mmCIF file of C-alpha atoms and ligand atoms in Angstrom:
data_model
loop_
_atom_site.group_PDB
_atom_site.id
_atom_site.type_symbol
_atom_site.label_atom_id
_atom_site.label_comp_id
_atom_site.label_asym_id
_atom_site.label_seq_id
_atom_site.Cartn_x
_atom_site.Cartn_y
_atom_site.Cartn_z
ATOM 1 C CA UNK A 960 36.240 -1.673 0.622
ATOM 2 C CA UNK A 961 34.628 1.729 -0.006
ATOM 3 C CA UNK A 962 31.746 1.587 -3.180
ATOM 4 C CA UNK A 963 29.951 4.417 -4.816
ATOM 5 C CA UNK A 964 26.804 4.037 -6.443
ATOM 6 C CA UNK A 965 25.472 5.387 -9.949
ATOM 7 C CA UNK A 966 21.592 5.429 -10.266
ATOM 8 C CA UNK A 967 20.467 4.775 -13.630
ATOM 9 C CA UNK A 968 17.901 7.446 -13.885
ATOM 10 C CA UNK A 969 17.793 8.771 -16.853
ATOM 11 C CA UNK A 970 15.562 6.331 -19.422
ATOM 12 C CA UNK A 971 12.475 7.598 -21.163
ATOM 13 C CA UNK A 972 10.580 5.668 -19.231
ATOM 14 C CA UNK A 973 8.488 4.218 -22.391
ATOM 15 C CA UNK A 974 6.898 1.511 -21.271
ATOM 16 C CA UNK A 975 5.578 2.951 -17.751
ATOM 17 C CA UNK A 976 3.374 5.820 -20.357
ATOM 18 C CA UNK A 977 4.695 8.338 -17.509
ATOM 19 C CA UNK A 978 7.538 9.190 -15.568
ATOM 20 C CA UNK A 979 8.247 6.606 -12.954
ATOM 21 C CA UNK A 980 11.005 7.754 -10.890
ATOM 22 C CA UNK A 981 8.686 10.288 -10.122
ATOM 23 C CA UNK A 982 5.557 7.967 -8.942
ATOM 24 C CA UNK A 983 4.560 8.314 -5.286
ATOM 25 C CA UNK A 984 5.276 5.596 -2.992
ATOM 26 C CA UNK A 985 3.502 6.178 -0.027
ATOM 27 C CA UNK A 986 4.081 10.044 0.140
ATOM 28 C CA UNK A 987 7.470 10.034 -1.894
ATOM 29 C CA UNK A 988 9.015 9.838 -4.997
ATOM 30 C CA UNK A 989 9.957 6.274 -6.245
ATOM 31 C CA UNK A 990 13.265 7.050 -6.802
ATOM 32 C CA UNK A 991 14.146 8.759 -3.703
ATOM 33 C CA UNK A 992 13.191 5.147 -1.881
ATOM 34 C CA UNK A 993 16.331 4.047 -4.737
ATOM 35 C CA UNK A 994 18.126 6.745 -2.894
ATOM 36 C CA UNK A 995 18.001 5.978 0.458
ATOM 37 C CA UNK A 996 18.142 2.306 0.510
ATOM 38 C CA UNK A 997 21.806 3.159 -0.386
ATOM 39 C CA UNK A 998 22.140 5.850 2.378
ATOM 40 C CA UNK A 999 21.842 3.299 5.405
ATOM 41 C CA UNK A 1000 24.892 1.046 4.040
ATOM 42 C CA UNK A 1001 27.553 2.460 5.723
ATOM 43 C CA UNK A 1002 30.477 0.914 2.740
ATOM 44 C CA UNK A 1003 28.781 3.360 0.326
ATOM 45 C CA UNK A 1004 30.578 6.578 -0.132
ATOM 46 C CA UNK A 1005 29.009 8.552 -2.827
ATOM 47 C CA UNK A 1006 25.265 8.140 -4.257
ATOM 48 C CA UNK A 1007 26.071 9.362 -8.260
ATOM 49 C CA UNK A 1008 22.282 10.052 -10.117
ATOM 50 C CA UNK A 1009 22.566 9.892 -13.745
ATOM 51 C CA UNK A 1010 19.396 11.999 -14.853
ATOM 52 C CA UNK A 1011 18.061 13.249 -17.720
ATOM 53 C CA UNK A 1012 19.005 17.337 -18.407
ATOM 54 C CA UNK A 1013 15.196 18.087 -17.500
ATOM 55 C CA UNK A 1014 14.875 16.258 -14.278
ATOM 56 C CA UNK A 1015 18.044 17.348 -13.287
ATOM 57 C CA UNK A 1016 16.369 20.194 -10.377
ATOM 58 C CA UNK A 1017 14.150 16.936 -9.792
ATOM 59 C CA UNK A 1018 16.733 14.341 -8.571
ATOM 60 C CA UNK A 1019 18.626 17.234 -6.972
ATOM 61 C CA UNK A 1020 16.026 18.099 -5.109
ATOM 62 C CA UNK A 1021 16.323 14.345 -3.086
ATOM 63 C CA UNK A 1022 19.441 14.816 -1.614
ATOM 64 C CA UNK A 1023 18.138 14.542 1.806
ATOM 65 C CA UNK A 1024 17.177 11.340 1.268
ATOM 66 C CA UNK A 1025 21.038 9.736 0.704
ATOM 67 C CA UNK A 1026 21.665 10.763 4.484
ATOM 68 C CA UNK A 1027 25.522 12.068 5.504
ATOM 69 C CA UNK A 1028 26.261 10.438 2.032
ATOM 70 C CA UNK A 1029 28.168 12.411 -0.862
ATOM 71 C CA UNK A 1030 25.013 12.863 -3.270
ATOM 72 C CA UNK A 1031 26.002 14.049 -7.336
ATOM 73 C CA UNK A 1032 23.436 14.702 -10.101
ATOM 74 C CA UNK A 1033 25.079 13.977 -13.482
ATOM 75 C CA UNK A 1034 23.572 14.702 -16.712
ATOM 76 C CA UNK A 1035 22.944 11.279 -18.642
ATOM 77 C CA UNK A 1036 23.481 10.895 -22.067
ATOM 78 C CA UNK A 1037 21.559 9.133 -25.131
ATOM 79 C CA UNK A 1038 21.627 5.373 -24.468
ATOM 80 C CA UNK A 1039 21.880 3.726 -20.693
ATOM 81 C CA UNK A 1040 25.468 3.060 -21.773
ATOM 82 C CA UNK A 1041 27.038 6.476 -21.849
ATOM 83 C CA UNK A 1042 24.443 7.757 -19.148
ATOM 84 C CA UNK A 1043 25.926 4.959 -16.600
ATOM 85 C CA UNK A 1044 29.689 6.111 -18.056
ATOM 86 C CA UNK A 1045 29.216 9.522 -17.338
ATOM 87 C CA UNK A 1046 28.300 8.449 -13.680
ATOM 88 C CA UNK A 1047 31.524 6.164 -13.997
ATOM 89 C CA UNK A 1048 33.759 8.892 -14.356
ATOM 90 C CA UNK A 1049 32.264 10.885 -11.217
ATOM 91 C CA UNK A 1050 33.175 8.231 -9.146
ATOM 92 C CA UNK A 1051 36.401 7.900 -6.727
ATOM 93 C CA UNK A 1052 35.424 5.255 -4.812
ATOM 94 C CA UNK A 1053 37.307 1.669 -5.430
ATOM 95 C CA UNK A 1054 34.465 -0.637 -6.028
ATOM 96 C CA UNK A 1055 31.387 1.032 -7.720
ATOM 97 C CA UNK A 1056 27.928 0.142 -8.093
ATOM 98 C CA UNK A 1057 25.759 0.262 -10.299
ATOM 99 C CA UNK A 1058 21.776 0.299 -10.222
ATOM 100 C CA UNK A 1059 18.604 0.352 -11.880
ATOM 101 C CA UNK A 1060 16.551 3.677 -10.722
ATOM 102 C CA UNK A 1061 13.756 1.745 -10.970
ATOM 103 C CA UNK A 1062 14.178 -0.298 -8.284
ATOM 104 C CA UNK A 1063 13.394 1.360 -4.964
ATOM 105 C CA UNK A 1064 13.918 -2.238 -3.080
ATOM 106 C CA UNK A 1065 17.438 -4.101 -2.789
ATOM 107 C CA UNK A 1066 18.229 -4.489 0.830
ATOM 108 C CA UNK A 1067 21.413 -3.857 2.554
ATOM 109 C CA UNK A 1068 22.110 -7.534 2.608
ATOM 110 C CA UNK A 1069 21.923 -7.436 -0.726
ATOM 111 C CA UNK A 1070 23.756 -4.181 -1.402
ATOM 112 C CA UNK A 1071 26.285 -5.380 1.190
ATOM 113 C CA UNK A 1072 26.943 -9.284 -0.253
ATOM 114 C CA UNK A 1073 27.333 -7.118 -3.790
ATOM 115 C CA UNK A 1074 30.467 -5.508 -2.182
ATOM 116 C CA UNK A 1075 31.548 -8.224 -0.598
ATOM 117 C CA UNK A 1076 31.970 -10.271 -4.084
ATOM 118 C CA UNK A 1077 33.674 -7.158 -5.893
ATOM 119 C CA UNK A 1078 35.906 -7.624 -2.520
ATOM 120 C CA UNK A 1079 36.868 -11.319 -3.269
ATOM 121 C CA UNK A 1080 35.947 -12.003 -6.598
ATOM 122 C CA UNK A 1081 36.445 -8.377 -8.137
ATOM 123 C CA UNK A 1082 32.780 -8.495 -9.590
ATOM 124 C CA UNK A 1083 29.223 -9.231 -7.909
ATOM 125 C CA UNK A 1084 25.767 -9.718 -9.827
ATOM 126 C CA UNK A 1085 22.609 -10.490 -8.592
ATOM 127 C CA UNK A 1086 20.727 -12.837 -9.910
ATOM 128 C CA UNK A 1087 17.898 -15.396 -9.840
ATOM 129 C CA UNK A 1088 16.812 -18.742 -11.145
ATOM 130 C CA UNK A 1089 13.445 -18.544 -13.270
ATOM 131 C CA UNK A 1090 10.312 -19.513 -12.236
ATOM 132 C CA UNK A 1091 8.902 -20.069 -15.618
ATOM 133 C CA UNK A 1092 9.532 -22.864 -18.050
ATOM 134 C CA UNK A 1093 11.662 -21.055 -21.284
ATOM 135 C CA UNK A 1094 11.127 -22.259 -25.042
ATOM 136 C CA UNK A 1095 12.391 -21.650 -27.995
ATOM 137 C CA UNK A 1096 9.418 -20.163 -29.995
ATOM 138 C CA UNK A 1097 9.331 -19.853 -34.031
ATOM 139 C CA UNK A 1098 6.051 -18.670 -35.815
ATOM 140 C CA UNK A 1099 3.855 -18.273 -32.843
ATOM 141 C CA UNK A 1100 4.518 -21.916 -31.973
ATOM 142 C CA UNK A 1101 7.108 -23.924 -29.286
ATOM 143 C CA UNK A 1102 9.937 -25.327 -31.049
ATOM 144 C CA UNK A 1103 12.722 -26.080 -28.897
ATOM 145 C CA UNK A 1104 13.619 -26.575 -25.333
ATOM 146 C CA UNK A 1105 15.724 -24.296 -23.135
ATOM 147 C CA UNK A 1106 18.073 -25.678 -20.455
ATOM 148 C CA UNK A 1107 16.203 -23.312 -17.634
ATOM 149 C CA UNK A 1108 19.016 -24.513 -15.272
ATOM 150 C CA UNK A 1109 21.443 -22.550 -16.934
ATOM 151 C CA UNK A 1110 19.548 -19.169 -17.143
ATOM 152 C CA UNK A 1111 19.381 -16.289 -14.607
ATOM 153 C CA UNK A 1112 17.135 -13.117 -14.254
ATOM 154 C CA UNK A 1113 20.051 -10.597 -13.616
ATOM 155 C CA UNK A 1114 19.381 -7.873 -11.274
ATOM 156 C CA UNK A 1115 21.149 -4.476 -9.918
ATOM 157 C CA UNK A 1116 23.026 -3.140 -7.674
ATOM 158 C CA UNK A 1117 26.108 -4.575 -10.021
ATOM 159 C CA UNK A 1118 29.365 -4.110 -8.227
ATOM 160 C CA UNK A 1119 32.824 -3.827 -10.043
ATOM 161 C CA UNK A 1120 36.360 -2.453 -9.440
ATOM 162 C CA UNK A 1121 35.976 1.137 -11.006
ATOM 163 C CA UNK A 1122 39.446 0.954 -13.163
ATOM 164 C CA UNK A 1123 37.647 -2.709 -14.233
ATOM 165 C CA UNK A 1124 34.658 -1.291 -15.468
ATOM 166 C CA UNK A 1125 36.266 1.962 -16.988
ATOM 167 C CA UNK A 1126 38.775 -0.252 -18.756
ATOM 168 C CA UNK A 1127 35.719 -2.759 -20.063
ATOM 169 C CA UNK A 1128 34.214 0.808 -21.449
ATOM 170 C CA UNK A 1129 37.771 1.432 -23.078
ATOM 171 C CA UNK A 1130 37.783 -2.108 -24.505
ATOM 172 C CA UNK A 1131 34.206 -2.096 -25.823
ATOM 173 C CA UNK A 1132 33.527 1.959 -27.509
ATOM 174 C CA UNK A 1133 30.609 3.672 -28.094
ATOM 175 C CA UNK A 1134 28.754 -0.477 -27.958
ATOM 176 C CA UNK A 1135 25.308 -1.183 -26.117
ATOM 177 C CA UNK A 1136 25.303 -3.627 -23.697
ATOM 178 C CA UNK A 1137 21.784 -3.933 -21.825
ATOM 179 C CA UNK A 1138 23.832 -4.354 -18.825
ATOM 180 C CA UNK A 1139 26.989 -3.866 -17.249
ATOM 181 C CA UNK A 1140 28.331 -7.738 -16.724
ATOM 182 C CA UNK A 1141 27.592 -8.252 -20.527
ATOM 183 C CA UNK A 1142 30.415 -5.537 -21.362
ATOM 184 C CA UNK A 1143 32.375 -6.882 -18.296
ATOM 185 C CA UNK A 1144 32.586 -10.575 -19.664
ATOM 186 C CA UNK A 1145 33.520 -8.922 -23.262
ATOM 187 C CA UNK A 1146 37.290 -8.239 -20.981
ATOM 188 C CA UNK A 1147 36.593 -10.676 -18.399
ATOM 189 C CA UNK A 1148 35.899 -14.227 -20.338
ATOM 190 C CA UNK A 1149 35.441 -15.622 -17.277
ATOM 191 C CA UNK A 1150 32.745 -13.803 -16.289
ATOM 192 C CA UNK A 1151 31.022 -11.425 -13.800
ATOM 193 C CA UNK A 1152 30.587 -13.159 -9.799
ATOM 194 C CA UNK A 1153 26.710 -14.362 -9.652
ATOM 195 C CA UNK A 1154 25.127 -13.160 -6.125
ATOM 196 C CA UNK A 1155 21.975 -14.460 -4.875
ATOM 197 C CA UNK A 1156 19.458 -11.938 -6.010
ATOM 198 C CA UNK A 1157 16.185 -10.995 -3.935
ATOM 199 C CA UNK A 1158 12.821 -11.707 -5.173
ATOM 200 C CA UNK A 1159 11.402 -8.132 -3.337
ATOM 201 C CA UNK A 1160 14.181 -6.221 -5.709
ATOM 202 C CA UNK A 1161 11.920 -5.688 -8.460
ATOM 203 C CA UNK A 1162 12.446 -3.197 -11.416
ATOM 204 C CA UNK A 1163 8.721 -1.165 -11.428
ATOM 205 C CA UNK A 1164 7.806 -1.513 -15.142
ATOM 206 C CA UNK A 1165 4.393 -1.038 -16.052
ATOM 207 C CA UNK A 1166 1.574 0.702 -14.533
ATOM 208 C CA UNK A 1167 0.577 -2.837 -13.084
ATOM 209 C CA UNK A 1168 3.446 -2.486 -10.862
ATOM 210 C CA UNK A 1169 2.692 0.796 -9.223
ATOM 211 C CA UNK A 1170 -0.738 -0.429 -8.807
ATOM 212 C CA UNK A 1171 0.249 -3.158 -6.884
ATOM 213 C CA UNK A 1172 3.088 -1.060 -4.804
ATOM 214 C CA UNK A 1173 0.401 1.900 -3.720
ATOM 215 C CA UNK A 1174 -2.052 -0.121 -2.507
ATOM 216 C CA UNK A 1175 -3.786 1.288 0.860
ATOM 217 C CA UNK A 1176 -4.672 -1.333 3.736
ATOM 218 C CA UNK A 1177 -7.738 -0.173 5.933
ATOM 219 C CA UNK A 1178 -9.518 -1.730 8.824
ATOM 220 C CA UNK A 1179 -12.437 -1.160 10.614
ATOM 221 C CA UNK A 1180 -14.692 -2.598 13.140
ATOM 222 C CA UNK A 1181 -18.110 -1.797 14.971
ATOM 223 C CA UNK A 1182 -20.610 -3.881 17.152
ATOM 224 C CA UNK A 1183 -24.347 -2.629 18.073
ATOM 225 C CA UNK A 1184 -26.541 -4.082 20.901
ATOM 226 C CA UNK A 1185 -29.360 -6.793 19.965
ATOM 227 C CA UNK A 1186 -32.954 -6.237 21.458
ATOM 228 C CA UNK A 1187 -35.534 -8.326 21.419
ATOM 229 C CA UNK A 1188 -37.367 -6.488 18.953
ATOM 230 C CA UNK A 1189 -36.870 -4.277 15.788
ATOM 231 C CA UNK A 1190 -34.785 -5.227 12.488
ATOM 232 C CA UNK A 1191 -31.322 -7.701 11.912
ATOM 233 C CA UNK A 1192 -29.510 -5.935 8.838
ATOM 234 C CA UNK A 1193 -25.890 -7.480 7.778
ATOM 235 C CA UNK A 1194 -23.842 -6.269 4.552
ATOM 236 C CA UNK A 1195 -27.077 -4.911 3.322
ATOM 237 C CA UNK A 1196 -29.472 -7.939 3.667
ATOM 238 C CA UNK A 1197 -32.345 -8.824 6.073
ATOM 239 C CA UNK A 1198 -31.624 -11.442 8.330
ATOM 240 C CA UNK A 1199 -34.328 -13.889 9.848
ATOM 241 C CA UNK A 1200 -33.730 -12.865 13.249
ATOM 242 C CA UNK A 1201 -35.495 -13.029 17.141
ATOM 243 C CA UNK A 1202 -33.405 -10.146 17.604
ATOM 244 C CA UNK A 1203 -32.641 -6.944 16.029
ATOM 245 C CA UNK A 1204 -29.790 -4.240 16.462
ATOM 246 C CA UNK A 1205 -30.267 -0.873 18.736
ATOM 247 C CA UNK A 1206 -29.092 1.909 16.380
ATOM 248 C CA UNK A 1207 -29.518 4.928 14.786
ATOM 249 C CA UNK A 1208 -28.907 4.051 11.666
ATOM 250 C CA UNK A 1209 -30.167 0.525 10.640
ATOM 251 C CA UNK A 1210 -27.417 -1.022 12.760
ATOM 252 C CA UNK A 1211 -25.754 -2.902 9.754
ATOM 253 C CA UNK A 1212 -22.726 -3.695 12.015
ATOM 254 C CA UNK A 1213 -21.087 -5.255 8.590
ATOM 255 C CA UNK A 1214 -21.267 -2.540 6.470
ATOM 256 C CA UNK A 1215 -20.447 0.382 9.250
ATOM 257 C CA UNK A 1216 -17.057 -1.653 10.056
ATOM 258 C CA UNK A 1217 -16.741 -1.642 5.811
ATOM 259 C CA UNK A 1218 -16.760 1.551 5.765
ATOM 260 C CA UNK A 1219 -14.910 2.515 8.375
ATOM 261 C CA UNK A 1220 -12.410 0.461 6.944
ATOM 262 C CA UNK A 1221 -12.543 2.228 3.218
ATOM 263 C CA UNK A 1222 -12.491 5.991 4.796
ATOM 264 C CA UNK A 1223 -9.283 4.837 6.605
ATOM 265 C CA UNK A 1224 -7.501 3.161 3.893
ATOM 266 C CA UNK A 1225 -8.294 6.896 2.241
ATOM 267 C CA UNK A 1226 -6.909 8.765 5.445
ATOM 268 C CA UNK A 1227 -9.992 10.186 5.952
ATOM 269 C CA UNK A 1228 -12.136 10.797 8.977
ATOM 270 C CA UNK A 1229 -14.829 8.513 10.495
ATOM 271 C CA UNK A 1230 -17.521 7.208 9.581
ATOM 272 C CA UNK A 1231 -19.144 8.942 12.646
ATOM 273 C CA UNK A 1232 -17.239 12.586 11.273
ATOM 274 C CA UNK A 1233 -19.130 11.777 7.916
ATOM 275 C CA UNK A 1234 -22.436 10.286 8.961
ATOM 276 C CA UNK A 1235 -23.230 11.741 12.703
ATOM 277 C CA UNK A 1236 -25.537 10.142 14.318
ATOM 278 C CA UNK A 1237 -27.047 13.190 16.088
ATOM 279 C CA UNK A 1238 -28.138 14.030 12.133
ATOM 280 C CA UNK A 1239 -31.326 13.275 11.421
ATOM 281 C CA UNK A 1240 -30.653 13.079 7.921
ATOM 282 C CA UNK A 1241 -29.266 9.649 8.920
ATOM 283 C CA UNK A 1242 -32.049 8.738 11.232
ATOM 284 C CA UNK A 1243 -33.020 5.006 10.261
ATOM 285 C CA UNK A 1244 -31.109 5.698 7.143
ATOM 286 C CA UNK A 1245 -30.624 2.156 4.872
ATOM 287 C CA UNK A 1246 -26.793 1.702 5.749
ATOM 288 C CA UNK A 1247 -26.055 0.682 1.909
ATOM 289 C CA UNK A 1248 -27.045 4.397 1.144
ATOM 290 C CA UNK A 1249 -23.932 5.232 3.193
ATOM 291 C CA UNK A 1250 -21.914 2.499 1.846
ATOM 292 C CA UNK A 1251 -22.836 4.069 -1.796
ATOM 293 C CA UNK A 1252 -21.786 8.033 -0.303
ATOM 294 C CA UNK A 1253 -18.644 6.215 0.999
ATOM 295 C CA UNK A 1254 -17.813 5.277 -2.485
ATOM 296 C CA UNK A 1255 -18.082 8.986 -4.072
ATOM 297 C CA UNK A 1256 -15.933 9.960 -1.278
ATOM 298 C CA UNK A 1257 -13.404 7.633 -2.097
ATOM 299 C CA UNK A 1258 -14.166 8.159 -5.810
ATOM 300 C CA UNK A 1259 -12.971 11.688 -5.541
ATOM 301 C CA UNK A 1260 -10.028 10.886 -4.263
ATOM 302 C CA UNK A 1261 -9.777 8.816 -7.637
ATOM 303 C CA UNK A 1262 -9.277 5.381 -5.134
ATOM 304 C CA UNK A 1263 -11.348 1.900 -5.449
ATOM 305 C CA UNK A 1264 -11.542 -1.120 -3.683
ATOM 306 C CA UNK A 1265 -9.616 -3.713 -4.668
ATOM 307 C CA UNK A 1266 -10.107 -6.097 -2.404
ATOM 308 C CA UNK A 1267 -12.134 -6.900 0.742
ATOM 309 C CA UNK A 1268 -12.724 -9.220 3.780
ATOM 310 C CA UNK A 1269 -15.497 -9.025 6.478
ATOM 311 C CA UNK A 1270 -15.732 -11.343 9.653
ATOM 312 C CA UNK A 1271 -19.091 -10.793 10.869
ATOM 313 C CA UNK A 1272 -19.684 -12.016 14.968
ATOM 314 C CA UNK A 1273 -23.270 -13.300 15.804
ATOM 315 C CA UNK A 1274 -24.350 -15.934 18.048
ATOM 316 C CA UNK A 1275 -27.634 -16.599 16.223
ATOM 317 C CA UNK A 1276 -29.073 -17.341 13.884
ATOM 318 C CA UNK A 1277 -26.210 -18.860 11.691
ATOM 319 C CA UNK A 1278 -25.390 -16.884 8.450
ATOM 320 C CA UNK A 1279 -24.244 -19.412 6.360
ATOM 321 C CA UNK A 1280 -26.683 -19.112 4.360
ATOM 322 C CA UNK A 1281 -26.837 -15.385 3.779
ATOM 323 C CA UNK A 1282 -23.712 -15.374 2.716
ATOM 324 C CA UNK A 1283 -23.222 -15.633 -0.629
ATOM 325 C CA UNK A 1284 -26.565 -13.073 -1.304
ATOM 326 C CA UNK A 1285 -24.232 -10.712 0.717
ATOM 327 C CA UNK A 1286 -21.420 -11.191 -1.213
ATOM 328 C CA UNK A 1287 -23.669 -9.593 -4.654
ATOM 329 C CA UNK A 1288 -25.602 -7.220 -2.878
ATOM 330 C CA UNK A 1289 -21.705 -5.972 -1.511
ATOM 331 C CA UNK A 1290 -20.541 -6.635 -5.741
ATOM 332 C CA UNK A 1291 -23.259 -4.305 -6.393
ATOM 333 C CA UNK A 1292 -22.477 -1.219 -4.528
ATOM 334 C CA UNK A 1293 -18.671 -1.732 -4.420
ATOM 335 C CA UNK A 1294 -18.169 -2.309 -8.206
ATOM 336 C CA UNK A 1295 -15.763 -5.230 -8.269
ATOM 337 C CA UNK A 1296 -16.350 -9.275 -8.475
ATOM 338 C CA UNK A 1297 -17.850 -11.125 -5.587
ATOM 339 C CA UNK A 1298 -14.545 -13.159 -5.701
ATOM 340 C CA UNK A 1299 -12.621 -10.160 -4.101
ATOM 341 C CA UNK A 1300 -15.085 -10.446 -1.435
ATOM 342 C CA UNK A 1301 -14.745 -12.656 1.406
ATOM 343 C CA UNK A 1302 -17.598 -12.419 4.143
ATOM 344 C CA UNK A 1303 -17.098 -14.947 6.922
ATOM 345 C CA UNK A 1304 -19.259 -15.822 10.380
ATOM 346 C CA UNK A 1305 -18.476 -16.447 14.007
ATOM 347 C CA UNK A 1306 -19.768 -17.280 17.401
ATOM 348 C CA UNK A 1307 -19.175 -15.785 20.166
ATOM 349 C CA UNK A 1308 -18.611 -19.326 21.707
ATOM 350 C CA UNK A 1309 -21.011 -18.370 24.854
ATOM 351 C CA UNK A 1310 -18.182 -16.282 26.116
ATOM 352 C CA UNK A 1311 -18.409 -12.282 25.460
ATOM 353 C CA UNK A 1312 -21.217 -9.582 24.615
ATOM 354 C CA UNK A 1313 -21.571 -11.862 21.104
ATOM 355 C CA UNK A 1314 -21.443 -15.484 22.944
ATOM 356 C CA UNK A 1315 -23.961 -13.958 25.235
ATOM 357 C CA UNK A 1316 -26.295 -13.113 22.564
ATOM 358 C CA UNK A 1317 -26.649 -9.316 23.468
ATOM 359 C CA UNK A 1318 -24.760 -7.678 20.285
ATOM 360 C CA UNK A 1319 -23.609 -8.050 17.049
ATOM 361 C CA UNK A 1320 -19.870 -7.065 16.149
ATOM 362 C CA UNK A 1321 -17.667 -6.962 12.812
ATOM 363 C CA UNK A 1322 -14.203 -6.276 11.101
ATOM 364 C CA UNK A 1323 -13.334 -5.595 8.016
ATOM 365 C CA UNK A 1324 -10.040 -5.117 6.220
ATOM 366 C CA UNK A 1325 -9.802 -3.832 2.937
ATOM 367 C CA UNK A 1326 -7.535 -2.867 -0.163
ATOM 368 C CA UNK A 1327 -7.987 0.198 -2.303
ATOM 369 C CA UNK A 1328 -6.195 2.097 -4.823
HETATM 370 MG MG1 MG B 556 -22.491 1.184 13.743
#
């Protein structure tokens, strides 16, 4: 059975303060990731956009992304209703589907089981049990009890028989529904087929979401020979030491892998590009001053740290106690809660360049947006 599909894309996007459909998702456009997780399922005929008249040139403009599918911009209309009916009557396919813009991530397991119900059951719905507990609430208080085993958290892609949805739209005029198997089950007592839903197939709502969605993973990583002289410097802080790191700059192995790891979450150079050491602006320079130019470089690309995780590799002294002292003096210059900071220590067991006491490594991994 042949389906086409009809994007929703055409709300106001209220609640999001912007246009989401537009938001970049690692170098493109929310809803062209909607787009093409259609274009790789190869039951789907024709990808049908329902857009709003002034983002019409906008949604056009992703066509590439449906793949050798047939791709249609149609002009929405006032409520979701008429918008998805107008994308209803472009369609030729037998089965059609019909799906939130909003959500850039249903899989083609997903899209495909949707078909398969509207194959044997004429109808297919996503859904999925809640998590939460539901009540009844009256006057800011919990009154009554709801049977959570008999809710679902309904979902798109929503697959009908075309002539069964255009006859529920017949059957129900110029009504809202807030979704499709509402109006179905107004022809259909029985009801619309319930699919497993996926917990990944989110509908991006607030700005919380996109947040969350355009994070940037970096990692870094740097080790510096111990001599038997000179200073031990770790995420900023002195440590009791016999030995001391060989460096230009004060050899804080912890911080140079930190920052290595921000500049690449940014897609930026180096931290030897940025901070050479044949500069001798940088000669013996306190490493948490580049840890703070780090951050402006970052900050002008308008990203933070979100999160971030250090494993630093000594043989000795331990560092156990250090550790939380690191942890602030890191809050301090990085602007977020010690709690997002995880700083961790490890021998070298006796075995490498570490276990042998001759150097001092670490990684870091980190979150920004
Ligand atoms: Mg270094």
């Amino acid at each position: 059975m042949k389906a086409d599909v009809i994007i929703a894309a055409s709300g106001a996007s209220v609640r999001a303060g912007s246009d989401k459909l537009r938001f970049d998702l690692g170098g493109i456009p929310l809803l062209a990731r909607t787009v093409s997780a259609f274009s790789s399922v190869p039951r789907v005929e024709n990808i049908i956009v329902v857009a709003r008249a002034d983002s019409e040139e906008f949604v056009s403009s992703l066509a590439a992304y449906a793949g050798e599918k047939g791709y249609k911009t149609v002009t929405g209309a006032a409520t979701r209703s008429e918008s998805v009916l107008n994308g209803l009557k472009a369609a030729s396919s037998e089965a059609v589907l019909v799906h939130d813009g909003a959500r850039p991530y249903p899989t083609a397991a997903l899209i495909n089981a949707v078909i398969d119900s509207v194959e044997r059951y004429s109808s297919g719905v996503p859904a999925l049990p809640l998590n939460d507990s539901v009540r009844i609430a009256h006057r800011g208080a919990l009154t009554g009890e709801f049977p959570r085993d008999s809710l679902l958290s309904v979902q798109t892609p929503q697959g009908y028989l075309r002539e069964e949805l255009l006859k529920a739209y017949a059957a129900t005029p110029g009504k809202e529904f807030t979704d499709e198997s509402a109006r179905y089950a107004v022809i259909h007592p029985e009801g619309a087929r319930v699919v497993p839903g996926e917990e990944r197939n989110i509908k991006v709502t607030s700005y919380g979401d996109f947040a969350a969605l355009n994070a940037k993973i970096g990692i870094g990583y740097d080790i510096h020979r111990l001599v038997p002289f000179g200073k031990l410097m770790l995420c900023g802080v002195e440590i009791a030491s016999e030995t001391g790191t060989l460096a230009h700059s004060d050899g804080d192995a912890a911080i140079h892998a930190l920052i290595d790891a921000l500049l690449s979450a940014a897609g930026e150079a180096d931290i030897g590009t940025w901070f050479p050491d044949t500069d001798p602006r940088y000669d013996g320079i306190d490493s948490s001053i580049l840890l703070t130019k780090t951050m402006a470089i970052l900050a002008a690309k308008n990203l933070r740290p979100v999160s971030v995780s250090i494993i630093i590799r000594l043989e000795r002294p331990k560092l156990k106690e250090y550790i939380p002292v690191m942890k602030v003096k890191l809050s301090s210059i990085l602007g977020i809660s010690a709690d997002n900071i995880g700083v961790s220590a490890k021998t070298g067991e006796g075995l490498d360049s570490v276990g042998k006491g001759l150097a001092v490594a670490a990684e870091a991994a980190v979150l920004i947006n």
